[in-house]
Structures are given as structure tokens and as C-alpha cells.
C-alpha positions as MATLAB code, in Angstrom:
seq = 'XXXXXXXXXXXXXXXXXXXXXXXXXXXXXXXXXXXXXXXXXXXXXXXXXXXXXXXXXXXXXXXXXXXXXXXXXXXXXXXXXXXXXXXXXXXXXXXXXXXXXXXXXXXXXXXXXXXXXXXXXXXXXXXXXXXXXXXXXXXXXXXXXXXXXXXXXXXXXXXXXXXXXXXXXXXXXXXXXXXXXXXXXXXXXXXXXXXXXXXXXXXXXXXXXXXXXXXXXXXXXXXXXXXXXXXXXXXXXXXXXXXXXXXXXXXXXXXXXXXXXXXXXXXXXXXXXXXXXXXXXXXXXXXXXXXXXXXXXXXXXXXXXXXXXXXXXXXXXXXXX';
ca = [
     -37.512    9.979  -14.430;
     -38.191    7.386  -16.776;
     -39.023    3.882  -15.535;
     -36.198    1.070  -15.015;
     -37.035   -2.162  -17.881;
     -34.989   -4.778  -16.367;
     -35.296   -8.268  -17.302;
     -36.793  -10.381  -14.195;
     -36.626  -13.600  -16.127;
     -33.281  -12.963  -16.969;
     -31.922  -12.381  -13.655;
     -33.623  -15.156  -12.349;
     -31.295  -17.745  -13.996;
     -28.437  -15.441  -13.041;
     -26.037  -16.932   -9.780;
     -24.038  -14.490   -7.873;
     -21.767  -16.741   -6.987;
     -20.392  -16.662  -10.823;
     -20.276  -13.234  -10.721;
     -18.247  -13.698   -7.920;
     -16.491  -15.926   -9.128;
     -15.297  -14.389  -12.824;
     -14.612  -10.923  -10.566;
     -11.464  -13.246   -8.684;
     -10.602  -14.995  -11.727;
      -9.819  -11.839  -13.476;
      -7.997  -10.846  -10.457;
      -6.054  -14.545  -10.625;
      -6.126  -15.168  -14.407;
      -5.734  -18.771  -12.817;
      -8.603  -21.535  -12.227;
      -5.330  -22.943   -8.871;
      -4.847  -19.434   -7.392;
      -8.751  -18.966   -7.573;
     -10.440  -21.231   -5.997;
      -7.575  -21.505   -3.116;
      -8.770  -17.139   -2.957;
     -12.590  -18.939   -3.331;
     -12.391  -21.027   -0.793;
     -13.467  -23.874   -3.108;
     -11.463  -27.431   -5.873;
      -9.738  -27.086   -8.611;
     -12.482  -28.800  -10.319;
     -15.701  -26.074   -8.766;
     -14.288  -23.232  -10.371;
     -13.943  -24.988  -13.622;
     -17.083  -26.048  -13.829;
     -18.144  -22.360  -12.394;
     -16.120  -21.109  -15.596;
     -18.310  -23.306  -17.392;
     -21.581  -22.321  -17.080;
     -19.531  -19.056  -17.041;
     -19.279  -19.308  -20.541;
     -22.907  -20.673  -21.244;
     -23.632  -17.797  -19.645;
     -21.921  -15.305  -22.031;
     -21.909  -17.378  -25.179;
     -17.841  -16.167  -24.792;
     -15.183  -18.326  -24.010;
     -14.150  -15.704  -21.230;
     -10.761  -16.721  -21.054;
      -8.273  -18.555  -23.620;
      -5.521  -19.941  -21.794;
      -1.557  -19.431  -22.060;
       1.945  -19.936  -20.786;
       1.259  -17.872  -18.406;
      -1.784  -18.663  -17.160;
      -5.812  -17.114  -18.034;
      -5.846  -14.295  -21.027;
      -9.507  -12.954  -20.458;
     -11.086  -12.133  -24.123;
     -12.389   -8.928  -25.128;
     -15.622   -9.633  -23.923;
     -14.412  -10.087  -20.318;
     -11.871   -7.176  -20.368;
     -15.451   -5.397  -21.836;
     -17.707   -6.916  -18.496;
     -14.601   -5.951  -15.642;
     -16.102   -2.013  -14.768;
     -19.308   -2.581  -14.475;
     -19.221   -6.132  -13.046;
     -16.798   -4.479   -9.997;
     -18.954   -1.976   -9.616;
     -22.088   -4.251   -9.596;
     -20.091   -6.495   -6.323;
     -19.483   -2.697   -4.561;
     -22.695   -2.013   -4.674;
     -24.227   -5.698   -3.439;
     -21.832   -5.220   -0.955;
     -22.847   -1.407   -0.760;
     -26.740   -2.906   -0.819;
     -26.147   -5.495    1.804;
     -23.641   -3.739    4.553;
     -24.651   -3.282    7.846;
     -25.748    0.175    8.346;
     -23.663    0.975   10.996;
     -20.915   -0.656   12.581;
     -20.443   -1.480   16.693;
     -16.428   -1.816   16.806;
     -17.125   -3.898   21.010;
     -19.205   -6.954   18.661;
     -17.603   -6.388   15.419;
     -15.451   -9.211   14.148;
     -14.292   -7.438   11.110;
     -10.806   -8.107    9.609;
      -9.599   -4.595    8.623;
      -6.369   -5.039    6.283;
      -3.364   -2.070    6.378;
      -0.492   -1.907    4.273;
       2.905    0.323    5.328;
       5.597    1.097    4.133;
       7.794   -0.242    6.569;
       9.247    3.257    8.981;
       5.658    3.550    9.297;
       5.241    0.568   11.662;
       7.308    1.511   15.156;
       6.128    5.257   14.479;
       2.649    4.337   14.075;
       1.221    1.219   14.857;
       1.816    1.843   18.733;
      -0.576    4.915   18.380;
      -3.497    3.182   17.251;
      -3.265   -0.961   17.813;
      -4.755   -0.138   22.257;
      -7.761    1.868   20.962;
      -8.807   -0.099   18.523;
      -8.264   -3.014   21.035;
      -9.637   -1.381   23.202;
     -12.622   -0.349   21.413;
     -13.129   -3.703   19.092;
     -11.419   -7.024   21.110;
     -12.590   -9.194   18.792;
     -11.675   -7.039   15.239;
      -8.602   -7.646   13.155;
      -6.366   -5.773   11.834;
      -3.857   -7.536    8.778;
      -0.881   -5.927    7.837;
       1.258   -6.417    5.413;
       4.482   -4.387    2.877;
       3.236   -1.534    0.102;
       4.071   -2.541   -2.417;
       4.252   -0.883   -6.080;
       0.370   -2.397   -6.234;
      -0.915   -1.363   -3.476;
      -2.985    0.975   -4.718;
      -3.985   -1.177   -7.255;
      -5.373   -2.971   -4.123;
      -7.342   -0.239   -2.147;
      -8.233    0.245   -5.739;
     -10.000   -3.655   -5.860;
     -10.881   -3.320   -2.257;
      -8.360   -6.039   -0.558;
      -6.939   -3.935    1.607;
      -8.631   -0.952    3.534;
      -5.986    1.494    4.456;
      -2.662    2.176    2.870;
       0.507    4.174    5.093;
       3.402    5.579    2.806;
       5.564    8.860    2.577;
       4.614   11.263    0.040;
       6.490   13.609   -0.944;
       4.588   17.120   -0.297;
       5.614   19.651   -3.760;
       3.257   17.637   -6.248;
       6.817   18.821   -8.904;
       8.258   15.958   -6.131;
       5.281   13.937   -6.294;
       5.249   13.452   -9.831;
       8.921   11.613   -9.088;
       8.640    9.745   -6.986;
       4.368    8.310   -5.652;
       1.476   10.785   -7.463;
      -2.249    8.324   -6.236;
      -4.366    7.706   -9.631;
      -8.222    8.885   -9.651;
     -10.385    7.424   -6.671;
      -7.689    6.815   -4.214;
      -8.534    9.999   -0.991;
      -5.027   11.014    1.292;
      -4.678   12.311    4.957;
      -1.684   13.908    5.511;
      -0.403   12.289    8.977;
       2.448   14.047   10.329;
       5.371   15.005    8.654;
       9.142   13.847    8.805;
      13.170   14.492    7.753;
      15.632   12.640    7.534;
      18.881   11.513    9.243;
      21.907   10.235    9.043;
      23.059    6.179   10.291;
      26.205    5.066   10.604;
      28.060    2.626   13.015;
      29.915    3.640   16.362;
      33.379    4.234   15.670;
      32.501    5.361   12.475;
      35.672    6.905   10.469;
      33.321   10.248    9.726;
      32.983   11.024   13.167;
      36.133   12.429   14.031;
      36.251   13.955   10.260;
      33.268   17.159    9.268;
      30.443   15.908    8.139;
      29.157   18.008    5.226;
      27.572   17.674    2.056;
      31.088   16.568   -0.016;
      31.610   13.815    3.070;
      28.252   12.741    2.844;
      28.603   11.940   -1.014;
      31.616   10.967   -0.568;
      30.867    7.420    1.776;
      29.383    4.077    0.352;
      25.667    4.319    1.352;
      23.221    1.647    1.251;
      19.866    2.406   -0.437;
      16.285    0.895    0.673;
      14.299   -0.669   -2.344;
      11.452    1.557   -2.225;
       8.464    0.777   -5.546;
       9.749    0.256   -8.249;
      12.464    2.502   -8.397;
      15.927    2.413   -6.556;
      16.141    5.786   -6.918;
      14.597    8.316   -3.836;
      13.595   12.267   -3.875;
      17.020   13.012   -1.925;
      19.099   11.126   -5.642;
      16.793   13.387   -7.722;
      17.328   16.274   -5.109;
      21.157   15.261   -6.008;
      20.974   14.715   -9.874;
      19.638   18.296  -10.266;
      22.592   19.616   -9.652;
      24.739   17.646  -11.163;
      25.832   15.440   -8.073;
      24.851   11.218   -6.936;
      25.819    9.383   -3.994;
      27.887    6.030   -4.534;
      25.099    3.665   -3.357;
      27.363    0.292   -2.861;
      24.260   -1.671   -1.985;
      20.831   -2.487   -2.493;
      18.604   -3.634    0.655;
      14.263   -4.427    0.456;
      13.665   -3.334    3.846;
      14.996   -0.307    6.285;
      15.463   -2.897    9.082;
      18.361   -4.740    7.140;
      19.931   -1.663    5.474;
      20.591    0.038   10.029;
      21.311   -3.367   10.754;
      24.190   -4.057    7.792;
      25.165   -0.682    8.775;
      26.493   -2.432   12.277;
      28.610   -4.388    9.904;
      30.765   -1.570    7.420;
      31.630    1.314    7.336;
      27.191    2.000    4.502;
      25.397    5.101    5.528;
      22.011    4.944    5.473;
      20.265    8.039    4.678;
      16.397    7.129    6.859;
      13.286    9.313    8.351;
      14.550   10.623   11.248;
      11.384    8.864   13.304;
      12.571    5.576   12.194;
      16.485    6.734   12.177;
      16.223    7.013   15.451;
      13.959    3.785   17.160;
      16.501    1.991   15.261;
      19.823    3.538   16.474;
      18.392    3.367   19.915;
      17.788   -0.608   19.368;
      21.209   -1.227   17.724;
      23.813    1.077   19.005;
      23.730    2.840   15.952;
      25.020    6.417   15.615;
      21.983    9.206   14.369;
      23.913   11.626   12.347;
      21.679   14.847   10.336;
      21.750   14.877    6.675;
      24.128   17.473    5.242;
      21.757   18.640    2.167;
      18.887   21.029    2.071;
      15.875   17.907    1.210;
      12.641   19.195    1.832;
      10.653   16.611    4.600;
       7.804   14.486    3.388;
       5.017   13.813    5.206;
       3.502   10.179    6.509;
       0.031   10.074    4.437;
      -2.782    7.620    5.341;
      -4.080    6.220    1.644;
      -8.340    5.189    0.991;
     -10.008    4.524   -1.825;
     -12.928    6.752   -2.708;
     -15.542    4.119   -2.552;
     -15.255    3.319    1.200;
     -15.973    6.492    1.642;
     -19.222    6.243    3.751;
     -18.648    2.999    4.681;
     -19.225    3.243    8.631;
     -16.350    0.097   10.114;
     -14.316    2.006    7.370;
     -15.850    5.873    8.754;
     -15.008    4.401   12.177;
     -11.405    3.064   11.439;
      -9.921    5.611    9.794;
     -11.193    8.701   11.946;
      -9.634    6.848   15.533;
      -6.372    6.665   12.916;
      -6.214   10.184   11.380;
      -7.019   10.872   15.294;
      -4.644    8.965   16.831;
      -1.918   10.289   14.447;
      -1.938   13.192   12.892;
       1.275   15.271   13.838;
       3.221   12.700   15.963;
       5.948   13.194   14.755;
       6.842   17.162   15.310;
       9.141   17.350   16.919;
      11.163   14.039   15.776;
];
């Protein structure tokens, strides 16, 4: 194996803080947002950008009406810069993780229906084993996989359809994203007490005659159910779209809208809001609540500790929903 020749003179002139600043500027495309994320003044970030331009002999970013636009040089540098910063983080990370003494800040994105199902399963153990650990949760969004890739979040939990052809329509993780099935769940329907359907035959035809409320998940307004119905020339009459599950269920208490939701969430929210749960009168395949993370976290001790804890406490818990 040949000797790796390194120019230590060049490296000695390189400020690692400048590379961190460049990485954040690439991510944010805004001096203002980069300064906020780095906890620095805008002036300090502007000065760092000036030094970076001198270092690389390139403008790096061009100002536009929509913020900073990276030059071709920056776009070419980006993958090498991300890998370099990950490698440096790995080199400087402690070789072991002790939750009892750690004040680690873990970040996780969850689809809303997963909150009442999963968090109660592992929160107690997290804070029992790691009393100073911080868990920062946020909503699952269309860019969650990007956040996993960049390291902005550590884990994500959302539903994933089991059949690969179905997953291609709804949610297919990109290269580099690793996942583990936690449990499976089916769909149920939620209606208000006194809804007319409760005194009628509840079948597919009646289901499709109703007006529905739909949670908008990701970039697509359609769920797997809608794709499956469309295969047979059928569709639902969606009267209203909302951004979250709790709002959809709450609105069912005041209307004759029907809300189709994962069965565990349906049972949980129906008990809270005094709603009625009905079976979904359509043969829809089960989906799997799935834990996602990026492969570059695979050997990080703290990440491994939390991943194993979540999987061990949550796997299979919804089997009897």
C-alpha cells in the first residue's frame, strides 16, 4: 500500500471552523439562517464567507432573489465536505457511550399516529437509564429522509407499506437509509356517535357513499387506500384535507365526515373524544410502522444504544390492535 502524501503546509492554513460554516451555508443558502444555526452574528458569518472565497479562489455563492445559489465549485465540494465532517466527528467522538452520565441530545421525527403508540413504550426507559438525555421530537415531513442523511435528526418513525410495489407509490427510502420494522397495523374508520351509518349496513358501498376527511401526509394527498380503490375504478369523496390526525378526529365529532386511520390511533383517539370505531370495509393490506436511520450512524455508540432500546421495546406491540 503506497504512502499517502499530505501537504501539511496547506492543511495548517485550513480552519476547520470555516469548513463547518461552509457546510451550514450550503444547507441553509442564507447568511442569516446560517448565523442563527451556528449561534454567530451575521457579520461573523459574512467574514467567514469572505475567507472561504479567498481560500478556494471562487465566489462559492451567487446572491439571488431566493437566497444564496451555490456555484459549480461548491456543488462539487459538497459530498466531500459532508464526508469529511462526518469522519472528523467520528474520529473525535468518544469510543463508548454511557447513558447514565450522558447529556446527549437525540432528535427524532415521527408520524403523528406513532406518538401514542410508541413513545410510552420507551420514554420511561430512556430517562431511567439516561436521566440527563434530551429527546427532541418533530413531525415526519417530506424532507425527513434528507434530514436523516444530513445528520440533522437521528431517527424517524412512520408507516411503510409492506409490498414493495405499494411502497413505490407511498414511501420508498432512498439509498443509505436503513430501516427496521417495529410492528404492523391495519386501518379503521372513525365516526361520531349518532352518525347515520351506525343504523345502516356498513359495507364498501356505504363507505364510498360517505364524505371523508383526509390527513395530508408528505407530498401526496392520496394514501395507499386511494391507489387500491383506483385500481378498481373506485374513489372516495374527500370533503376536507387537514394537516394532522388529531384535527381530523376532532372534526369528526362535529360532522358526518368519516376518518380512516391506523387502528391503534383510532382506538386511542376514539376513547378520548367519545367517537365510534368501525372496521374498514375494504381489503387493504396491513402497513408496518418502521424505524429509519442513516447508515453512517451504524457504528456510533449512543445511536446504537437508543436504536436497540426502541426496537426492543416497540417490536410487535400493535399485533393485537
